[in-house]
mmCIF file of C-alpha atoms in Angstrom:
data_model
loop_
_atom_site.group_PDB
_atom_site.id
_atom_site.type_symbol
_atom_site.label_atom_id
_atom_site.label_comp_id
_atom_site.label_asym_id
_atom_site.label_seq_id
_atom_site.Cartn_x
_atom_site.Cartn_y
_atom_site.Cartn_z
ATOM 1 C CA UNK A 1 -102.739 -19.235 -164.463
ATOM 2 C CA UNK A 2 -104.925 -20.269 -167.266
ATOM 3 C CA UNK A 3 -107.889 -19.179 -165.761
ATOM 4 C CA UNK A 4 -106.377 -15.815 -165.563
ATOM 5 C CA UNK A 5 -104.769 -15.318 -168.558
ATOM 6 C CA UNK A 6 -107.714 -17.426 -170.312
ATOM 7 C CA UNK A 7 -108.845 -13.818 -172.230
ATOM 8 C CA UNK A 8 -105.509 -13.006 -173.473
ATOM 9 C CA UNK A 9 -105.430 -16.916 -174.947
ATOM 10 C CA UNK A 10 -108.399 -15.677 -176.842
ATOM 11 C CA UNK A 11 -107.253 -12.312 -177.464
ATOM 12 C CA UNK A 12 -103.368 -14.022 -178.786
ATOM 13 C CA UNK A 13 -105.146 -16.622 -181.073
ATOM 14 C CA UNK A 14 -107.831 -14.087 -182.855
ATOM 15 C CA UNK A 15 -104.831 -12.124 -183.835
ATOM 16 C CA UNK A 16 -103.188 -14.757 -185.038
ATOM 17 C CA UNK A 17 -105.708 -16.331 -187.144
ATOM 18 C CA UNK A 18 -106.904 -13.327 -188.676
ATOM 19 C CA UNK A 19 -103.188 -12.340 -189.661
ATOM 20 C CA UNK A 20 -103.257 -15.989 -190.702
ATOM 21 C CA UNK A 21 -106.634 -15.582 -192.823
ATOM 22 C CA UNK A 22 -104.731 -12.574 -194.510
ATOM 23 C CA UNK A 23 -101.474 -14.329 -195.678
ATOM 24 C CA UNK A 24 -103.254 -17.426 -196.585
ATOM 25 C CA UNK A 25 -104.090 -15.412 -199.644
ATOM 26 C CA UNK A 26 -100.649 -15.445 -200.668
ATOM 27 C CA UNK A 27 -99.164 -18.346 -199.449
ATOM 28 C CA UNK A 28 -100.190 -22.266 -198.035
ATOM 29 C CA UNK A 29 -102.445 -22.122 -195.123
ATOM 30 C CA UNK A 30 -100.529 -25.131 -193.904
ATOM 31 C CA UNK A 31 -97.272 -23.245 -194.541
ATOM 32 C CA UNK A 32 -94.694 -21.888 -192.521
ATOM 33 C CA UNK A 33 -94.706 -18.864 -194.111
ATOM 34 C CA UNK A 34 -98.358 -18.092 -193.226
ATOM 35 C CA UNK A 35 -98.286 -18.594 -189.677
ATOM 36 C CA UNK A 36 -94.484 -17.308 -188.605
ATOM 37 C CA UNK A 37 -95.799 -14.163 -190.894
ATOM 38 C CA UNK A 38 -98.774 -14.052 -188.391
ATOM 39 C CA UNK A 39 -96.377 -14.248 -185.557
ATOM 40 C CA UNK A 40 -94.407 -11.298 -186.729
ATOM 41 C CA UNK A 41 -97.201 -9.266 -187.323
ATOM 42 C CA UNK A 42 -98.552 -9.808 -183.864
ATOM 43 C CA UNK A 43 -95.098 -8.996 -182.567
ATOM 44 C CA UNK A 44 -95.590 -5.454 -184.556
ATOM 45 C CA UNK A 45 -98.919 -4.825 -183.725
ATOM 46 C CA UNK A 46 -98.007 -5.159 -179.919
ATOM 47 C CA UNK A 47 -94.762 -2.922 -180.307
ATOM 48 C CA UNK A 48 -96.964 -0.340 -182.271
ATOM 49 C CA UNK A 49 -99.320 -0.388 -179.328
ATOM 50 C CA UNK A 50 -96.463 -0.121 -176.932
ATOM 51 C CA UNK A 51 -94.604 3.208 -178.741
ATOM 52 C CA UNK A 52 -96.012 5.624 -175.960
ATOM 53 C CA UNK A 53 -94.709 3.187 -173.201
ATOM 54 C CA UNK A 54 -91.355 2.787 -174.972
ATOM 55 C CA UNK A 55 -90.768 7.154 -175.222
ATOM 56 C CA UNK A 56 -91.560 6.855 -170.870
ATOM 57 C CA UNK A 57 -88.952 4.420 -171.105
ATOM 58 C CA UNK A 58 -86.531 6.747 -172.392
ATOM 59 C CA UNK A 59 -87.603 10.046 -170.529
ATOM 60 C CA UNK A 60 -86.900 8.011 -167.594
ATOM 61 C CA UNK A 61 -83.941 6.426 -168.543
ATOM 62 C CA UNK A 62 -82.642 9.945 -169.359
ATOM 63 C CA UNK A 63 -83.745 11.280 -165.803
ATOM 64 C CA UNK A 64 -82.173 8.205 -163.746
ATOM 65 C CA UNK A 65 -78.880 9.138 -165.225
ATOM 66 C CA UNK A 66 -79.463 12.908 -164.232
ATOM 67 C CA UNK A 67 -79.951 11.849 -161.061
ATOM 68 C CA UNK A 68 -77.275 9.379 -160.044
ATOM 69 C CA UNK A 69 -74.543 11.704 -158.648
ATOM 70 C CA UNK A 70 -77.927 13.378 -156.366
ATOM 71 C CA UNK A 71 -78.940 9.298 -155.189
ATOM 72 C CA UNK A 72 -75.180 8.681 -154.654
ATOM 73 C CA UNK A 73 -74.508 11.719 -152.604
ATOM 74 C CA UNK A 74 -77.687 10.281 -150.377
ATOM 75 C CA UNK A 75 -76.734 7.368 -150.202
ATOM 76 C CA UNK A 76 -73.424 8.318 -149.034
ATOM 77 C CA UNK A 77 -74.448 10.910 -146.056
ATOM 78 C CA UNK A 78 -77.584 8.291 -144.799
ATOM 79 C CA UNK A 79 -75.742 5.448 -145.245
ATOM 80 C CA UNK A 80 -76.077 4.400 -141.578
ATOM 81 C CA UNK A 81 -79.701 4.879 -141.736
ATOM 82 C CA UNK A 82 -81.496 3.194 -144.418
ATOM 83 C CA UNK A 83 -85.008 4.442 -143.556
ATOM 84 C CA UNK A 84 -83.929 8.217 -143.447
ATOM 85 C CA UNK A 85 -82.267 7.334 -147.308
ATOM 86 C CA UNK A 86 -85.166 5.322 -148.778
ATOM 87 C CA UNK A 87 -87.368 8.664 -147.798
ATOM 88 C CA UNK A 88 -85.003 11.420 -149.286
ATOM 89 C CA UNK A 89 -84.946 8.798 -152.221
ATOM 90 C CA UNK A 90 -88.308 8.726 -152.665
ATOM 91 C CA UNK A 91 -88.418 12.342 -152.209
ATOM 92 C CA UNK A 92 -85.845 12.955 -155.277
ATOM 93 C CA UNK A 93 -87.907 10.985 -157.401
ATOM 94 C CA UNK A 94 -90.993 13.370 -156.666
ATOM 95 C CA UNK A 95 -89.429 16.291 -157.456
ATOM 96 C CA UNK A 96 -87.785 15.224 -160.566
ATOM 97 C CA UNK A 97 -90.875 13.570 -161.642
ATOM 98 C CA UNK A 98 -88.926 10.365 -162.737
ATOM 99 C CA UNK A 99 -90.535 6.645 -161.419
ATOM 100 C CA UNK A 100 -87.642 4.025 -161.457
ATOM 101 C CA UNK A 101 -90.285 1.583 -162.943
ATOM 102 C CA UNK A 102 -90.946 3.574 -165.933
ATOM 103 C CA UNK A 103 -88.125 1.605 -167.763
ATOM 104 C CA UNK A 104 -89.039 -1.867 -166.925
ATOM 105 C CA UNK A 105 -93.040 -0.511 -168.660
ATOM 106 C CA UNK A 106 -92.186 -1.768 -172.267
ATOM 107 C CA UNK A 107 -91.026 -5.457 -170.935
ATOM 108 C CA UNK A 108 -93.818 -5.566 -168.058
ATOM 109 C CA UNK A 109 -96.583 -4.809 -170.566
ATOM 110 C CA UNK A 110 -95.132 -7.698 -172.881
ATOM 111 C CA UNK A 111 -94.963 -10.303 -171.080
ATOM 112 C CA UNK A 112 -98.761 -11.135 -170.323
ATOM 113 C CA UNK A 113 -98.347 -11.331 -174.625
ATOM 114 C CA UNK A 114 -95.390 -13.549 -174.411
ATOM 115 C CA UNK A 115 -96.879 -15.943 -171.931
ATOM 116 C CA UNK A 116 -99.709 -16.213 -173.613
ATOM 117 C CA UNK A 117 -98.471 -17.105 -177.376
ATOM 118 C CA UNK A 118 -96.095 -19.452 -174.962
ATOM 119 C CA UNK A 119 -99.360 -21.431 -173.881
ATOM 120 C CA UNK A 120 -101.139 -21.629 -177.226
ATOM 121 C CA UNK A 121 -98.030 -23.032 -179.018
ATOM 122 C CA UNK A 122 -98.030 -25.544 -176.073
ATOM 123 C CA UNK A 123 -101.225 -26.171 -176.651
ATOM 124 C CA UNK A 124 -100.745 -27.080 -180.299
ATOM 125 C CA UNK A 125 -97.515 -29.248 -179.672
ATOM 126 C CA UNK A 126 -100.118 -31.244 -177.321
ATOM 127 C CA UNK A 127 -102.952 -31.254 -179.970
ATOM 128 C CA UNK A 128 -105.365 -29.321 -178.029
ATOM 129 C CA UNK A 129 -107.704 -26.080 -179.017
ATOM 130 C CA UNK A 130 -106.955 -23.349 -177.269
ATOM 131 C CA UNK A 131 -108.929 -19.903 -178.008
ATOM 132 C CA UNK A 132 -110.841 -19.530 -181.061
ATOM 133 C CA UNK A 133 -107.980 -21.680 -182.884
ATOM 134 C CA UNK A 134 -110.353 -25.220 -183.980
ATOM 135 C CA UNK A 135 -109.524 -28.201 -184.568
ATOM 136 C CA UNK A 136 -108.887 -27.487 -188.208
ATOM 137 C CA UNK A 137 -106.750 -24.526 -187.849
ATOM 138 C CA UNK A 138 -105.019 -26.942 -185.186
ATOM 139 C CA UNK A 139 -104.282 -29.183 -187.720
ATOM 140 C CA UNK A 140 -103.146 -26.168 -189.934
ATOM 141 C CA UNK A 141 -100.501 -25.225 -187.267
ATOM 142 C CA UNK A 142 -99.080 -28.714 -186.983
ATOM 143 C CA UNK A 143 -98.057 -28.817 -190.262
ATOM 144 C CA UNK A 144 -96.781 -25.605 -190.277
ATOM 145 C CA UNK A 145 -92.765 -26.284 -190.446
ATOM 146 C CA UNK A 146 -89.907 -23.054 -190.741
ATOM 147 C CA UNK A 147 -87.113 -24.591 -192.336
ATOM 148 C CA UNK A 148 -88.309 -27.765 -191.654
ATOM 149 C CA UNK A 149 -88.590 -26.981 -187.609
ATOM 150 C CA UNK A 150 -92.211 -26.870 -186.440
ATOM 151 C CA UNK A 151 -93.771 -24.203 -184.482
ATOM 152 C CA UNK A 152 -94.406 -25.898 -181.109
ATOM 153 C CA UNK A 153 -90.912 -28.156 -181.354
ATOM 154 C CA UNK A 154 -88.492 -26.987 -178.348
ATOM 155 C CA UNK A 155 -84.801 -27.542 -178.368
ATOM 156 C CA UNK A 156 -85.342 -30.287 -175.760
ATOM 157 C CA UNK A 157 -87.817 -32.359 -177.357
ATOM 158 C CA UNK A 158 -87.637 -35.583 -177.168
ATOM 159 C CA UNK A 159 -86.969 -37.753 -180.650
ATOM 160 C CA UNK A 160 -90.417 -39.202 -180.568
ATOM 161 C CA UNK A 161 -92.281 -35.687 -179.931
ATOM 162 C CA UNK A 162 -90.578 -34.157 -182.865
ATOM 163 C CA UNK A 163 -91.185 -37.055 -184.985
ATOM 164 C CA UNK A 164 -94.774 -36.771 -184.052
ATOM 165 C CA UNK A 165 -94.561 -33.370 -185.946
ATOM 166 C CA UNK A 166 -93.439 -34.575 -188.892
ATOM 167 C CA UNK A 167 -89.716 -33.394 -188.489
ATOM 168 C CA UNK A 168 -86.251 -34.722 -187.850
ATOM 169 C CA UNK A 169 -84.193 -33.618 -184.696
ATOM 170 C CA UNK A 170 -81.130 -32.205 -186.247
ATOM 171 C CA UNK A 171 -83.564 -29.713 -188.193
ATOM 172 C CA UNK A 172 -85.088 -28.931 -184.770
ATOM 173 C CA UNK A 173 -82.224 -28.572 -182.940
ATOM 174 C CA UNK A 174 -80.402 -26.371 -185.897
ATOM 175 C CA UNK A 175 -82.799 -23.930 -186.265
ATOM 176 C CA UNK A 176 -83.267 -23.706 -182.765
ATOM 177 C CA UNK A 177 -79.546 -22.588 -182.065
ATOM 178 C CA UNK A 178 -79.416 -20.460 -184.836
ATOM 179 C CA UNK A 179 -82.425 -18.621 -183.516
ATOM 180 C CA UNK A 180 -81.304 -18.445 -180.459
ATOM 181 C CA UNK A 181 -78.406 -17.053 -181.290
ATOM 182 C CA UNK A 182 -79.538 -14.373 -183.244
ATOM 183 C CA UNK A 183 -82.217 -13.657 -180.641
ATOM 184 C CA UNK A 184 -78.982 -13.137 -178.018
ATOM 185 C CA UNK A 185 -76.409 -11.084 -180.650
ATOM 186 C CA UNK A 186 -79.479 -8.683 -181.160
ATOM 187 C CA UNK A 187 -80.061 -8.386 -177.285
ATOM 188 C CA UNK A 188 -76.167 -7.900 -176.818
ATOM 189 C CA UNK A 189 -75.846 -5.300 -180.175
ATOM 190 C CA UNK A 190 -79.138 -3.461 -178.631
ATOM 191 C CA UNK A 191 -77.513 -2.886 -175.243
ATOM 192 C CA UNK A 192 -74.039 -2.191 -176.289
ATOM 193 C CA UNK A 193 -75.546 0.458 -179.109
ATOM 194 C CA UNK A 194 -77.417 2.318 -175.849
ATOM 195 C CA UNK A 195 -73.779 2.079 -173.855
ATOM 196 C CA UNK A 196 -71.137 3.565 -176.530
ATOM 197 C CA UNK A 197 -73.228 6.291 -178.331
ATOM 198 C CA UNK A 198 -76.551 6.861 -176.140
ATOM 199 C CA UNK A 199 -75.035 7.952 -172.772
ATOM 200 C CA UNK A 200 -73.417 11.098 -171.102
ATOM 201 C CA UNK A 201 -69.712 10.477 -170.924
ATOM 202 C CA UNK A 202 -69.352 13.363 -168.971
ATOM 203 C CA UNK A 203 -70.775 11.843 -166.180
ATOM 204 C CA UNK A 204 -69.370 8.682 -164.100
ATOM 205 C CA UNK A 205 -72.556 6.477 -162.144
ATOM 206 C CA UNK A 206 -73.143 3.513 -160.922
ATOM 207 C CA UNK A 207 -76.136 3.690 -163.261
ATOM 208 C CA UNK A 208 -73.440 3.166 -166.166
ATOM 209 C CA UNK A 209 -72.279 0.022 -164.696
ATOM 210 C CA UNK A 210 -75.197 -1.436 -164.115
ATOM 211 C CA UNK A 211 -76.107 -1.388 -167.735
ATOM 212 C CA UNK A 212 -72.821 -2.302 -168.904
ATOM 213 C CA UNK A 213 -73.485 -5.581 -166.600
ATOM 214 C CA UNK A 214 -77.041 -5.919 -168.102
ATOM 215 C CA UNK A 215 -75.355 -6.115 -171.717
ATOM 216 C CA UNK A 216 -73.647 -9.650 -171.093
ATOM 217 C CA UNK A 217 -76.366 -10.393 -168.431
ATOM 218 C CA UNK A 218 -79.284 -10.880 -170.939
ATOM 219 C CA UNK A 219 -77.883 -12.450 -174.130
ATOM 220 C CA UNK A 220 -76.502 -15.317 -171.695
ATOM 221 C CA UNK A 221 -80.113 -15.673 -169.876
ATOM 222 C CA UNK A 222 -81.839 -15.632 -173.273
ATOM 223 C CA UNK A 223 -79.444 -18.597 -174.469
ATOM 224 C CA UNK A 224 -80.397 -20.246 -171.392
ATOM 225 C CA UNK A 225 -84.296 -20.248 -171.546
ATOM 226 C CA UNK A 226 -84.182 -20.070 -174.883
ATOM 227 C CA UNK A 227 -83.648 -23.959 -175.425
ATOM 228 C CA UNK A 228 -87.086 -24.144 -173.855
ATOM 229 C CA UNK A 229 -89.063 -22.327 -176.053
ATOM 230 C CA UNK A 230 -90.950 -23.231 -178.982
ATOM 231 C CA UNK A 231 -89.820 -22.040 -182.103
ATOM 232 C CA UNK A 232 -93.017 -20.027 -182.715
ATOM 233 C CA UNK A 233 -91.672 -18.201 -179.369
ATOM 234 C CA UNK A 234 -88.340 -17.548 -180.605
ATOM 235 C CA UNK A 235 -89.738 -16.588 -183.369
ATOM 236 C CA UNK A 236 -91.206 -13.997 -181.509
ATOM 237 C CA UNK A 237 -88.350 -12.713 -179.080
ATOM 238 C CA UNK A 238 -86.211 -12.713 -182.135
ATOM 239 C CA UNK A 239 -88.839 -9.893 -183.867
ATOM 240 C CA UNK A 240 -89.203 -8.160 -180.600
ATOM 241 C CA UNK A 241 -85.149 -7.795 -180.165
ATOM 242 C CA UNK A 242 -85.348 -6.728 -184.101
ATOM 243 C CA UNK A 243 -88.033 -4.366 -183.628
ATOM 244 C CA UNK A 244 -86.194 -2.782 -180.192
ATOM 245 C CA UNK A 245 -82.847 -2.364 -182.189
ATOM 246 C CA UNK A 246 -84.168 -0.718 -185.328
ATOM 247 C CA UNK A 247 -86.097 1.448 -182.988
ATOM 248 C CA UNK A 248 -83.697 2.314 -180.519
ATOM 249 C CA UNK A 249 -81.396 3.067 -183.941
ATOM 250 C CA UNK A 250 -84.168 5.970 -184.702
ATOM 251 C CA UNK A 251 -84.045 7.485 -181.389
ATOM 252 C CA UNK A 252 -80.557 7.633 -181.152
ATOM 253 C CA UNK A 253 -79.766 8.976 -184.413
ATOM 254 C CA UNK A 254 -82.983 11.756 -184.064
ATOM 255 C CA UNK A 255 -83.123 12.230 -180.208
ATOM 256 C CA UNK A 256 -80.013 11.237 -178.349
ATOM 257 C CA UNK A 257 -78.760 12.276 -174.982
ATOM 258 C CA UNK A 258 -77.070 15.467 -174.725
ATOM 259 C CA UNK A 259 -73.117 14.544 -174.111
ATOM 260 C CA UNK A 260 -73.090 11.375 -175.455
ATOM 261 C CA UNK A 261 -71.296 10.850 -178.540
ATOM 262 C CA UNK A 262 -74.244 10.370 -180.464
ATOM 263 C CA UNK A 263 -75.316 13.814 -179.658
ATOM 264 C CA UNK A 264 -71.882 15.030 -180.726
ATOM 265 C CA UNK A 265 -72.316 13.538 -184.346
ATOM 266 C CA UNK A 266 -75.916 14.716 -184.484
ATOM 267 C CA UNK A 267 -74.629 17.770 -184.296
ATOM 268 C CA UNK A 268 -72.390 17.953 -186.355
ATOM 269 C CA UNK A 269 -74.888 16.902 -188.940
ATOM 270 C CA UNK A 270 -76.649 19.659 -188.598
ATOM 271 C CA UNK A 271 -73.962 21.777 -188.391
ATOM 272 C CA UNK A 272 -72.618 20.427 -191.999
ATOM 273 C CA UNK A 273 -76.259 20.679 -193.409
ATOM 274 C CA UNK A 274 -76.839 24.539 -192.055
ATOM 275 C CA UNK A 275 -79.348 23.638 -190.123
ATOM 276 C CA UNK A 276 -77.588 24.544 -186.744
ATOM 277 C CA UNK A 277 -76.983 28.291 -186.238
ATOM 278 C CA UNK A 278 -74.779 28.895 -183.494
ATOM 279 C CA UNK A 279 -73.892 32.363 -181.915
ATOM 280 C CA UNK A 280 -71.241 34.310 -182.781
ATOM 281 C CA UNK A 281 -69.222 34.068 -179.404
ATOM 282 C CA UNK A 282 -69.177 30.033 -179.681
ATOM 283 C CA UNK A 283 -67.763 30.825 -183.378
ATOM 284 C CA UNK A 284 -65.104 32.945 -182.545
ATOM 285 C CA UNK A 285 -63.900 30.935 -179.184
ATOM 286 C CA UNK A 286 -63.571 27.922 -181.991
ATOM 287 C CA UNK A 287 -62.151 29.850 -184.369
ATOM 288 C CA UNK A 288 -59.735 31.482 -181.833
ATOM 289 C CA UNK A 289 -58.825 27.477 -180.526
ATOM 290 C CA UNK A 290 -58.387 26.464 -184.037
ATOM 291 C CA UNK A 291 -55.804 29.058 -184.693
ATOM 292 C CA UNK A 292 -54.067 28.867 -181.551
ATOM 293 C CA UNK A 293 -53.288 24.711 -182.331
ATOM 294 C CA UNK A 294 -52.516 25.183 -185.936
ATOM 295 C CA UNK A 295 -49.726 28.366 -184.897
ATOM 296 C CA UNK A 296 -48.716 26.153 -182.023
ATOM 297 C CA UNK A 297 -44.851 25.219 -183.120
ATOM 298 C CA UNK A 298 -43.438 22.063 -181.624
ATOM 299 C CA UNK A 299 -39.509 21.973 -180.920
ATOM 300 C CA UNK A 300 -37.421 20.368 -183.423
ATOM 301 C CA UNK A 301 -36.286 17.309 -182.753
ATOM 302 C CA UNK A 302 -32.125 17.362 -183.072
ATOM 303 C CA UNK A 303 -29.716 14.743 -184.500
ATOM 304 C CA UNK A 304 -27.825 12.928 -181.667
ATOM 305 C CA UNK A 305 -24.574 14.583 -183.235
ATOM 306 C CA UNK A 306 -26.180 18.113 -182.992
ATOM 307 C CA UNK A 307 -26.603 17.010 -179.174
ATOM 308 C CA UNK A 308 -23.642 15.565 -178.635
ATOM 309 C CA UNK A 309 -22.236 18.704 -180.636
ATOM 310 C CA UNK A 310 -23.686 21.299 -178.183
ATOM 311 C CA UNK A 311 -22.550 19.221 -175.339
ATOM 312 C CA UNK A 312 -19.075 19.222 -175.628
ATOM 313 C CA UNK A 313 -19.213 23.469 -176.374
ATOM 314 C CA UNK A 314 -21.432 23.813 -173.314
ATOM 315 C CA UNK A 315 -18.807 21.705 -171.177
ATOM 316 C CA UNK A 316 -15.459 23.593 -172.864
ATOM 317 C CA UNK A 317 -17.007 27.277 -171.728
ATOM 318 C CA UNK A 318 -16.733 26.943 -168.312
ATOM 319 C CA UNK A 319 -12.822 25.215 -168.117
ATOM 320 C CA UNK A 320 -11.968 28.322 -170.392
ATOM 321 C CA UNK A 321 -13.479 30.723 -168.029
ATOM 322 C CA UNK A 322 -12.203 28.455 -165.071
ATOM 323 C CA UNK A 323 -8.183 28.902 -166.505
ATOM 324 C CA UNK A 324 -9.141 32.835 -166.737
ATOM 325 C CA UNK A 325 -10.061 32.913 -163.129
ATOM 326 C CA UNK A 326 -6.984 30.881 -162.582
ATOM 327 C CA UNK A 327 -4.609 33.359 -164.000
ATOM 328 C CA UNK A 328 -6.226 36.458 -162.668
ATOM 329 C CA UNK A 329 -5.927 35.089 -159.251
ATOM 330 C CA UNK A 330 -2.065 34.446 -159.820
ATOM 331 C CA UNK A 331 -1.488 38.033 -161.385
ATOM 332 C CA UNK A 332 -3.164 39.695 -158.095
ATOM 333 C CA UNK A 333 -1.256 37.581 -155.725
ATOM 334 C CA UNK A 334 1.954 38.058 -157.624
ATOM 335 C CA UNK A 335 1.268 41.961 -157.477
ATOM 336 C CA UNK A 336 0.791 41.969 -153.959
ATOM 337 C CA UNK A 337 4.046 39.905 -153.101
ATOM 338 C CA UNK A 338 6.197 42.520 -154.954
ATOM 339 C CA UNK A 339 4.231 45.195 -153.317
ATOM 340 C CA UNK A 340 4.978 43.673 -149.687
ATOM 341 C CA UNK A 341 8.862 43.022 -150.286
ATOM 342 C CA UNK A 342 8.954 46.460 -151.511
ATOM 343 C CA UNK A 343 7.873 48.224 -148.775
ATOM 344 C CA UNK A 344 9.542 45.880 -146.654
ATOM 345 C CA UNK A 345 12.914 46.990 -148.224
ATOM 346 C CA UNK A 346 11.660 50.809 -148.103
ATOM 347 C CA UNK A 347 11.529 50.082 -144.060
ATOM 348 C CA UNK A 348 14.578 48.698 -143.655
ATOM 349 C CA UNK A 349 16.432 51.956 -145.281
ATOM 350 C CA UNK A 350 14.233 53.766 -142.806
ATOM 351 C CA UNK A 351 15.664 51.966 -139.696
ATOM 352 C CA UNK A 352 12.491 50.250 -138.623
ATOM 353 C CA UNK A 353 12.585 46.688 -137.302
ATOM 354 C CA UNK A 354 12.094 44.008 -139.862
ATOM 355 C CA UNK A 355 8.998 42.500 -137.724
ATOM 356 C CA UNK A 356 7.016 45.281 -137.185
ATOM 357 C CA UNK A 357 7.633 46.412 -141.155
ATOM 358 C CA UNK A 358 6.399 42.919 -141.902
ATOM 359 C CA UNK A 359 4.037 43.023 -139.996
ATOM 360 C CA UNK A 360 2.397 46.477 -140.748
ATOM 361 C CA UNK A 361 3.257 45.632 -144.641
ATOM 362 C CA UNK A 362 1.002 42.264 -144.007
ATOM 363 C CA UNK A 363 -1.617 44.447 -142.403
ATOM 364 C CA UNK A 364 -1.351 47.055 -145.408
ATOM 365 C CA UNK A 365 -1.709 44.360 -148.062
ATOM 366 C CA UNK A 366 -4.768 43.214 -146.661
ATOM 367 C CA UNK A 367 -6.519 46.225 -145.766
ATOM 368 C CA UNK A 368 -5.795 47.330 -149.520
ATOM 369 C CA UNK A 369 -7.294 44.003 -150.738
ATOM 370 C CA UNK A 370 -10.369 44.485 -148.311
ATOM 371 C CA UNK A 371 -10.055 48.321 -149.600
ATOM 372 C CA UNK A 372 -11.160 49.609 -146.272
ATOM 373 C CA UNK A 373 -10.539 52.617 -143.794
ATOM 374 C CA UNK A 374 -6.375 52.033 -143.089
ATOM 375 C CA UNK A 375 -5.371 52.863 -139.212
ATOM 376 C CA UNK A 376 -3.716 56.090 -138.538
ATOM 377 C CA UNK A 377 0.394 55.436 -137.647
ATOM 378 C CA UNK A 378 1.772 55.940 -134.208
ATOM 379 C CA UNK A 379 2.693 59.848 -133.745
ATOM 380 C CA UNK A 380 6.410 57.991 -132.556
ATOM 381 C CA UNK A 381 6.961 56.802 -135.874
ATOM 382 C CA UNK A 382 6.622 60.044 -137.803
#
């Protein structure tokens, strides 16, 4: 590997010391300051140089969640055949011009950078040139402590290493944590920022938990390695997670992705600063919604006497009308008796047999309650 990345060593360490040459002019060569300042500024220089990978990254982390209901509806009918989906997969991504790798770009293009500041601090911790870095500027490093930690001192140095570097291992192992976790809260804060205000809510895909897994995936893999790292290294990450955040912070709040909440406040912004004209039908269907919920009248709530009130007059109505029924239905049937004995008596005068005058009286009381057609009498009986 270091006959490989043997340029980039080079390339790494002339960056360095000429940031180093620059800051010297303001602080101690042998300093801290100086030479984390030089870190830093190679970490910007690299992100500056990495700005057109970063807006891919973001194009095609915009078109991946476009196209997740499309890949899960594929994946769904060829789910039996894996061949026939990784084709129609492929095929999605060509017309939609998106390449699944074009978010991993910013990350892939770092780490060559990464490994190789990893190797020259190692190289310093073991007293060896590496690059154009001599054996005075080697020196230079050595001495170079931040808050009393030294550049090339890991979290798992042994007591004798660090003491070879002119430090103690509490102030190793301190700084070391606290780096670390900063380096994983701004990793965590960076993901979590992209999850609540950068994504379309309207839309449910796997895609969304996948990241929401990646947000407590990295912070706990960066506070594993991370006790293996020099402190020039965390130094380093903990810029680049700076640098993403602040940057991700811009895009959000100038470019975000339409139906995510971010896009919602963004425009209302420039809806409050007149800078966002809409057209008059959108104006009036507001304007119509906003009347129609501030006439809306909700019911009253009533006392539990008021209920209890209407109750009991709701319950007395229909015994009242039930004792009306009641008597109506006594006075008819009382009628009709007197109507019956009446015409029984008007029979007997008459000379006609008490059973057959009770019987056609019973048969004229009910055909005048049914009021129907009566039957014609007997011609005998006239």
């Amino acid at each position: 590997m270091d006959t490989i990345l043997k340029p980039l060593y080079y390339a790494v360490s002339w960056i360095i010391v000429q940031f180093h040459s620059f800051f010297s002019l303001i602080f101690d060569p042998n300093s801290g300051a100086a030479w984390g300042l030089s870190i830093v500024s190679l970490v910007v220089l690299i992100r500056i140089c990495l700005i057109p990978l970063f807006v891919k990254q973001i194009k095609a982390t915009r078109n991946m969640q476009a196209l997740q209901p499309k890949m899960k509806a594929i994946q769904e009918r060829y789910k039996s055949d894996k061949q026939r989906q990784s084709e129609e997969m492929m095929k999605l991504y060509k017309e939609s011009g998106t390449n699944p790798l074009s978010s991993c770009l910013p990350i892939l293009a770092q780490s060559p950078f990464f490994i190789s500041l990893y190797q020259v601090l190692s190289h310093i911790a073991q007293n060896k040139t590496v690059g154009v870095i001599d054996p005075t500027l080697l020196a230079s490093a050595q001495k170079a402590h931040i808050f009393g930690a030294p550049l090339a001192a890991k979290f798992m140095d042994t007591a004798s290493k660090i003491q070879s570097l002119g430090a103690s291992v509490t102030d190793v192992r301190v700084v070391t944590v606290i780096m670390i976790v900063l380096m994983s809260a701004s990793q965590f804060y960076t993901q979590r920022q992209l999850m609540t205000k950068n994504v379309d809510l309207t839309v449910k895909t796997p895609f969304m938990q996948q990241q929401k897994m990646l947000m407590y995936v990295f912070p706990v893999m960066f506070a594993v390695f991370g006790i293996n790292f020099p402190v020039g290294v965390l130094v380093y990450w903990l810029t680049t997670n700076v640098w993403t955040m602040g940057q991700q912070m811009y895009v959000i709040r100038r470019n975000p992705t339409p139906g995510s909440k971010a896009f919602t406040e963004r425009q209302e912004r420039l809806r409050a600063s007149g800078k966002l004209v809409e057209s008059p039908a959108e104006v009036e269907a507001k304007k119509a919604a906003e009347e129609a919920r501030q006439n809306r009248q909700q019911p009253k709530r009533q006392t539990k006497a008021k209920r209890q009130t209407g109750a009991g007059t709701g319950a007395a109505a229909p015994s009242g009308a039930t004792r009306n029924r009641t008597r109506a239905s006594s006075s008819s049937d009382s009628a009709a008796a007197s109507q019956d004995s009446t015409a029984t008596q008007d029979e007997g005068k008459g000379g006609t047999p008490a059973k057959g005058g009770a019987a056609s009286g019973s048969r004229n009381t009910k055909s005048g309650q049914r009021k129907g057609q009566q039957r014609p009498k007997h011609p005998s009986k006239k």
